[in-house]
Amino acid sequence: EAGVAQSPRYKIIEKRQSVAFWCNPISGHATLYWYQQILGQGPKLLIQFQNNGVVDDSQLPKDRFSAERLKGVDSTLKIQPAKLEDSAVYLCASSLGQGAQYEQYFGPGTRLTVT
Amino acid sequence: AQSVSQHNHHVILSEAASLELGCNYSYGGTVNLFWYVQYPGQHLQLLLKYFSGDPLVKGIKGFEAEFIKSKFSFNLRKPSVQWSDTAEYFCAVIFKAAGNKLTFGGGTRVLVKP
């Protein structure tokens, strides 16, 4: 079965610019997650969707970050405007359901560099 | 806030050596515990998990982990490592009181020398 797809794989932008990342989860997976992984740290959950509804966005910097999953499948994460500290790998993951028993499958990530 | 700590940032060892990676978490009531691994150039993937029952959990590729509730620890072990175990290892915890989100430790980079 195909895994979680993400694009682009790499992105370099200047501070104050905008950027968007795309994620296509595994087919049939109702739950989708976006994580931020800063160099030298573990992934940190930014937002969790169940179908097209937000379950948890408590760690999403809402003044500059936004995410949507309009049809309950693909998702986009946007940063506007970007700051230097947003340089990180952005990981998308998906699972069949939102309970702990459902394994999360991770995509390859998008490496963002903000200069 | 709940947190997860991995004590070693880098570990270097030779093939056939034993590996133990430490993981501690802050007190937070009922927890589910996980170890994830990221091999070079690959995606993050689940190595093993603990929900309840026998505190010694066996995972893929000969890895095991032991949950010690009194020490808030979930250490990962492998008796004899191979060069192919070179990877970054992440401990992760779901603190049930805070919902079902994974909280990751900072990771440990393991280099196995042939």
Coordinates of N, CA, C and O in Angstrom, one line a residue, chain B:
Chain B
A1 N 3.8 20.8 32.3 CA 3.4 20.1 31.1 C 4.1 18.8 31.1 O 5.2 18.6 31.6
Q2 N 3.5 17.8 30.4 CA 4.1 16.5 30.3 C 5.3 16.6 29.4 O 5.3 17.3 28.4
S3 N 6.3 15.8 29.8 CA 7.5 15.8 29.0 C 8.2 14.4 28.9 O 7.9 13.5 29.8
V4 N 9.0 14.2 27.9 CA 9.7 12.9 27.7 C 11.2 13.2 27.6 O 11.6 14.1 26.8
S5 N 12.0 12.5 28.3 CA 13.5 12.8 28.3 C 14.2 11.6 27.8 O 14.0 10.4 28.3
Q6 N 15.1 11.8 26.9 CA 16.1 10.7 26.5 C 17.5 11.2 26.8 O 17.9 12.3 26.4
H7 N 18.1 10.4 27.6 CA 19.3 10.9 28.3 C 20.5 11.0 27.4 O 21.4 11.9 27.5
N8 N 20.6 10.1 26.4 CA 21.8 10.1 25.5 C 21.4 10.7 24.2 O 20.4 10.3 23.6
H9 N 22.2 11.7 23.7 CA 21.9 12.2 22.4 C 22.6 11.4 21.3 O 22.1 11.3 20.2
H10 N 23.8 10.9 21.6 CA 24.5 10.2 20.7 C 25.1 8.9 21.4 O 25.6 9.0 22.5
V11 N 25.1 7.8 20.7 CA 25.7 6.6 21.2 C 26.5 6.0 20.0 O 26.0 5.8 18.9
I12 N 27.7 5.6 20.3 CA 28.5 4.9 19.3 C 29.0 3.6 19.9 O 29.5 3.5 21.0
L13 N 28.7 2.5 19.2 CA 29.1 1.2 19.6 C 29.5 0.3 18.5 O 29.2 0.6 17.3
S14 N 30.1 -0.8 18.8 CA 30.6 -1.7 17.8 C 29.5 -2.8 17.6 O 28.7 -3.1 18.5
E15 N 29.6 -3.5 16.4 CA 28.7 -4.6 16.2 C 28.8 -5.6 17.3 O 29.9 -5.9 17.8
A16 N 27.7 -6.3 17.6 CA 27.6 -7.3 18.6 C 27.6 -6.8 20.0 O 27.3 -7.5 21.0
A17 N 27.8 -5.5 20.2 CA 27.7 -4.9 21.5 C 26.2 -4.8 21.9 O 25.3 -4.8 21.0
S18 N 25.9 -4.7 23.2 CA 24.6 -4.5 23.7 C 24.2 -3.1 23.7 O 25.0 -2.2 23.9
L19 N 22.9 -2.8 23.5 CA 22.4 -1.4 23.4 C 21.4 -1.2 24.5 O 20.5 -2.1 24.6
E20 N 21.4 -0.1 25.2 CA 20.3 0.3 26.0 C 20.2 1.8 26.0 O 21.1 2.5 26.2
L21 N 19.0 2.2 25.6 CA 18.7 3.6 25.5 C 17.6 4.0 26.5 O 16.6 3.3 26.7
G22 N 17.9 5.0 27.3 CA 17.1 5.4 28.4 C 15.9 6.4 27.9 O 16.1 7.2 27.0
C23 N 14.8 6.2 28.6 CA 13.7 7.1 28.3 C 12.9 7.3 29.6 O 12.5 6.3 30.3
N24 N 12.7 8.5 30.0 CA 11.9 8.8 31.2 C 10.8 9.8 30.8 O 11.0 10.7 30.0
Y25 N 9.7 9.7 31.5 CA 8.7 10.7 31.3 C 8.2 11.3 32.6 O 8.4 10.7 33.6
S26 N 7.6 12.4 32.4 CA 7.1 13.1 33.6 C 5.8 12.4 34.1 O 5.1 11.7 33.4
Y27 N 5.5 12.6 35.4 CA 4.3 11.9 35.9 C 3.1 12.5 35.2 O 3.0 13.6 34.9
G28 N 2.2 11.6 34.8 CA 1.0 12.0 34.1 C -0.1 11.0 34.2 O -0.9 11.0 33.2
G29 N -0.1 10.2 35.1 CA -1.2 9.2 35.2 C -1.0 8.1 34.2 O 0.1 7.6 33.9
T30 N -2.1 7.6 33.6 CA -2.0 6.5 32.7 C -1.3 6.9 31.4 O -1.6 8.0 30.9
V31 N -0.4 6.1 30.9 CA 0.4 6.4 29.7 C 0.4 5.2 28.8 O 0.2 4.1 29.2
N32 N 0.6 5.5 27.5 CA 0.9 4.5 26.5 C 2.3 4.9 26.0 O 2.6 6.1 25.9
L33 N 3.1 3.9 25.8 CA 4.6 4.1 25.5 C 5.0 3.5 24.2 O 4.5 2.5 23.8
F34 N 5.9 4.2 23.5 CA 6.3 3.8 22.2 C 7.8 4.1 22.0 O 8.3 5.0 22.6
W35 N 8.4 3.3 21.1 CA 9.7 3.6 20.6 C 9.5 3.7 19.1 O 9.0 2.7 18.5
Y36 N 10.0 4.8 18.5 CA 10.0 4.9 17.0 C 11.5 4.9 16.6 O 12.4 5.3 17.3
V37 N 11.7 4.5 15.3 CA 13.1 4.5 14.8 C 13.0 5.2 13.4 O 12.1 5.1 12.6
Q38 N 14.1 5.9 13.1 CA 14.3 6.5 11.8 C 15.6 6.1 11.2 O 16.7 6.6 11.7
Y39 N 15.6 5.2 10.3 CA 16.9 4.8 9.6 C 17.3 5.9 8.6 O 16.4 6.6 8.1
P40 N 18.5 5.9 8.3 CA 19.0 7.0 7.4 C 18.2 7.0 6.1 O 18.1 6.0 5.4
G41 N 17.7 8.2 5.8 CA 16.9 8.3 4.5 C 15.5 7.7 4.5 O 14.9 7.7 3.4
Q42 N 15.1 7.2 5.6 CA 13.8 6.6 5.7 C 12.8 7.4 6.6 O 13.2 8.3 7.3
H43 N 11.6 6.9 6.5 CA 10.5 7.6 7.4 C 10.6 7.1 8.8 O 11.2 6.0 9.1
L44 N 10.1 7.9 9.7 CA 9.9 7.5 11.1 C 8.9 6.3 11.1 O 7.9 6.3 10.5
Q45 N 9.3 5.2 11.9 CA 8.4 4.1 11.9 C 8.4 3.5 13.3 O 9.4 3.6 14.1
L46 N 7.3 2.8 13.6 CA 7.1 2.3 15.0 C 8.0 1.0 15.2 O 8.0 0.1 14.3
L47 N 8.7 1.0 16.3 CA 9.5 -0.1 16.7 C 8.8 -1.1 17.6 O 8.8 -2.3 17.5
L48 N 8.2 -0.5 18.7 CA 7.4 -1.3 19.6 C 6.5 -0.3 20.4 O 6.7 0.9 20.4
K49 N 5.6 -0.9 21.1 CA 4.6 -0.1 21.9 C 4.2 -0.9 23.2 O 4.2 -2.2 23.2
Y50 N 3.8 -0.2 24.2 CA 3.3 -0.8 25.4 C 2.0 -0.1 25.8 O 2.0 1.2 26.0
F51 N 1.0 -0.9 26.1 CA -0.3 -0.3 26.6 C -0.6 -0.8 28.0 O -0.9 -0.1 28.8
S52 N -0.4 -2.1 28.1 CA -0.7 -2.7 29.4 C -0.2 -4.1 29.4 O 0.3 -4.6 28.4
G53 N -0.3 -4.8 30.6 CA 0.2 -6.2 30.7 C 1.6 -6.4 31.0 O 2.2 -5.6 31.8
D54 N 2.2 -7.4 30.4 CA 3.6 -7.7 30.7 C 4.5 -6.5 30.4 O 4.5 -5.9 29.3
P55 N 5.2 -6.0 31.4 CA 6.0 -4.7 31.2 C 7.2 -4.9 30.3 O 7.8 -3.9 29.9
L56 N 7.5 -6.1 29.9 CA 8.6 -6.4 29.0 C 8.0 -6.6 27.6 O 7.3 -7.6 27.4
V57 N 8.3 -5.7 26.7 CA 7.6 -5.7 25.4 C 8.7 -6.0 24.3 O 9.8 -5.5 24.3
K58 N 8.3 -6.9 23.4 CA 9.2 -7.3 22.3 C 8.7 -6.6 21.1 O 7.5 -6.6 20.8
G59 N 9.7 -6.0 20.3 CA 9.3 -5.4 19.1 C 10.0 -6.1 17.9 O 10.4 -7.2 18.0
I60 N 10.1 -5.3 16.8 CA 10.7 -5.8 15.6 C 12.2 -5.8 15.7 O 12.8 -5.1 16.5
K61 N 12.9 -6.6 14.9 CA 14.3 -6.6 14.7 C 15.1 -6.9 16.0 O 16.2 -6.4 16.2
G62 N 14.5 -7.6 16.9 CA 15.2 -8.1 18.1 C 15.2 -7.1 19.2 O 15.9 -7.3 20.3
F63 N 14.5 -6.0 19.1 CA 14.4 -4.9 20.1 C 13.4 -5.3 21.2 O 12.4 -6.0 20.9
E64 N 13.6 -4.9 22.4 CA 12.7 -5.0 23.5 C 12.8 -3.8 24.4 O 13.7 -3.0 24.3
A65 N 11.7 -3.6 25.1 CA 11.7 -2.4 26.1 C 11.0 -2.8 27.3 O 10.1 -3.7 27.3
E66 N 11.4 -2.3 28.4 CA 10.9 -2.6 29.7 C 10.2 -1.3 30.4 O 10.9 -0.3 30.5
F67 N 9.0 -1.5 30.7 CA 8.3 -0.4 31.4 C 8.5 -0.6 32.9 O 8.1 -1.6 33.5
I68 N 9.0 0.4 33.6 CA 9.2 0.4 35.0 C 8.3 1.6 35.6 O 8.8 2.7 35.5
K69 N 7.2 1.2 36.0 CA 6.2 2.3 36.4 C 6.8 3.2 37.5 O 6.6 4.4 37.5
S70 N 7.4 2.6 38.5 CA 7.9 3.3 39.7 C 9.0 4.3 39.3 O 9.2 5.3 40.0
K71 N 9.7 4.1 38.2 CA 10.7 4.9 37.7 C 10.3 5.8 36.6 O 11.1 6.6 36.0
F72 N 9.1 5.7 36.1 CA 8.6 6.4 35.0 C 9.5 6.2 33.8 O 9.9 7.2 33.1
S73 N 9.9 5.0 33.6 CA 10.9 4.7 32.5 C 10.4 3.7 31.6 O 9.6 2.8 31.9
F74 N 11.0 3.8 30.4 CA 10.6 2.8 29.3 C 11.9 2.7 28.4 O 12.0 3.2 27.4
N75 N 12.9 1.9 28.9 CA 14.2 1.8 28.3 C 14.1 0.8 27.2 O 13.5 -0.3 27.3
L76 N 14.8 1.1 26.1 CA 14.9 0.2 24.9 C 16.2 -0.6 25.0 O 17.3 0.0 25.3
R77 N 16.2 -1.9 24.6 CA 17.4 -2.7 24.7 C 17.4 -3.6 23.4 O 16.4 -3.9 22.8
K78 N 18.7 -3.9 23.1 CA 18.9 -5.0 22.1 C 20.2 -5.6 22.5 O 21.3 -5.0 22.7
P79 N 20.2 -7.0 22.7 CA 21.4 -7.7 23.2 C 22.6 -7.6 22.3 O 23.7 -7.5 22.8
S80 N 22.4 -7.6 21.0 CA 23.6 -7.6 20.1 C 23.2 -6.8 18.8 O 22.4 -7.2 18.0
V81 N 23.8 -5.6 18.7 CA 23.4 -4.8 17.6 C 24.2 -5.1 16.3 O 25.3 -5.7 16.3
Q82 N 23.6 -4.7 15.2 CA 24.2 -4.9 13.9 C 24.4 -3.5 13.3 O 23.8 -2.5 13.7
W83 N 25.2 -3.5 12.3 CA 25.5 -2.2 11.6 C 24.2 -1.6 11.1 O 24.0 -0.4 11.1
S84 N 23.2 -2.4 10.7 CA 22.0 -1.9 10.2 C 21.1 -1.3 11.2 O 20.0 -0.7 10.9
D85 N 21.5 -1.4 12.5 CA 20.7 -0.7 13.6 C 21.1 0.8 13.7 O 20.5 1.5 14.5
T86 N 22.1 1.2 12.9 CA 22.4 2.6 12.9 C 21.2 3.4 12.5 O 20.6 3.2 11.4
A87 N 20.7 4.4 13.4 CA 19.5 5.1 13.2 C 19.3 6.1 14.3 O 20.1 6.2 15.2
E88 N 18.2 6.9 14.2 CA 17.9 7.7 15.3 C 16.6 7.1 16.0 O 15.7 6.7 15.3
Y89 N 16.6 7.0 17.3 CA 15.6 6.4 18.0 C 14.9 7.4 18.9 O 15.5 8.2 19.6
F90 N 13.5 7.4 18.8 CA 12.7 8.3 19.6 C 11.8 7.6 20.5 O 11.0 6.7 20.1
C91 N 11.8 8.0 21.8 CA 10.8 7.5 22.7 C 9.6 8.5 22.6 O 9.8 9.7 22.4
A92 N 8.4 7.9 22.7 CA 7.2 8.8 22.7 C 6.2 8.2 23.7 O 6.1 7.0 23.9
V93 N 5.4 9.2 24.2 CA 4.4 8.8 25.2 C 3.1 9.5 24.9 O 3.0 10.6 24.5
I94 N 2.0 8.7 25.1 CA 0.7 9.3 25.1 C 0.3 9.5 26.6 O 0.2 8.4 27.3
F95 N 0.1 10.7 27.1 CA -0.4 10.9 28.4 C -1.9 11.0 28.3 O -2.5 11.9 27.8
K96 N -2.6 10.0 28.8 CA -4.0 9.8 28.5 C -4.8 11.0 29.0 O -5.8 11.3 28.5
A97 N -4.4 11.6 30.1 CA -5.1 12.7 30.6 C -5.1 13.9 29.7 O -5.9 14.8 29.8
A98 N -4.1 13.9 28.8 CA -4.0 15.1 27.8 C -4.5 14.7 26.5 O -4.2 15.4 25.5
G99 N -5.3 13.7 26.3 CA -5.8 13.2 25.0 C -4.9 12.2 24.4 O -4.2 11.5 25.2
N100 N -5.0 12.0 23.1 CA -4.3 10.9 22.5 C -3.1 11.4 21.7 O -2.7 10.7 20.7
K101 N -2.5 12.5 22.0 CA -1.4 12.9 21.2 C -0.1 12.4 21.7 O 0.2 12.3 22.9
L102 N 0.8 12.1 20.8 CA 2.2 11.6 21.1 C 3.0 12.8 21.5 O 3.1 13.8 20.8
T103 N 3.8 12.6 22.6 CA 4.8 13.5 23.0 C 6.1 12.8 22.9 O 6.3 11.7 23.5
F104 N 7.0 13.3 22.0 CA 8.3 12.7 21.7 C 9.4 13.2 22.6 O 9.4 14.4 23.0
G105 N 10.4 12.3 22.9 CA 11.6 12.7 23.4 C 12.5 13.3 22.3 O 12.1 13.4 21.2
G106 N 13.7 13.8 22.7 CA 14.6 14.5 21.8 C 15.3 13.6 20.8 O 16.0 14.1 19.9
G107 N 15.3 12.3 21.0 CA 15.9 11.4 20.1 C 17.3 11.0 20.6 O 18.0 11.8 21.2
T108 N 17.8 9.8 20.2 CA 19.2 9.4 20.4 C 19.7 8.8 19.0 O 19.1 7.9 18.4
R109 N 20.8 9.4 18.6 CA 21.4 8.9 17.4 C 22.4 7.8 17.7 O 23.3 8.0 18.6
V110 N 22.2 6.7 17.1 CA 23.0 5.5 17.4 C 23.8 5.2 16.1 O 23.2 5.0 15.0
L111 N 25.1 5.1 16.3 CA 26.0 4.7 15.2 C 26.6 3.4 15.6 O 27.3 3.3 16.6
V112 N 26.4 2.4 14.8 CA 27.0 1.1 15.0 C 28.2 0.9 14.0 O 28.0 1.0 12.8
K113 N 29.4 0.8 14.5 CA 30.6 0.6 13.7 C 30.8 -0.9 13.3 O 30.7 -1.7 14.2
P114 N 31.0 -1.1 12.0 CA 31.2 -2.5 11.6 C 32.5 -3.1 12.2 O 33.4 -2.4 12.6

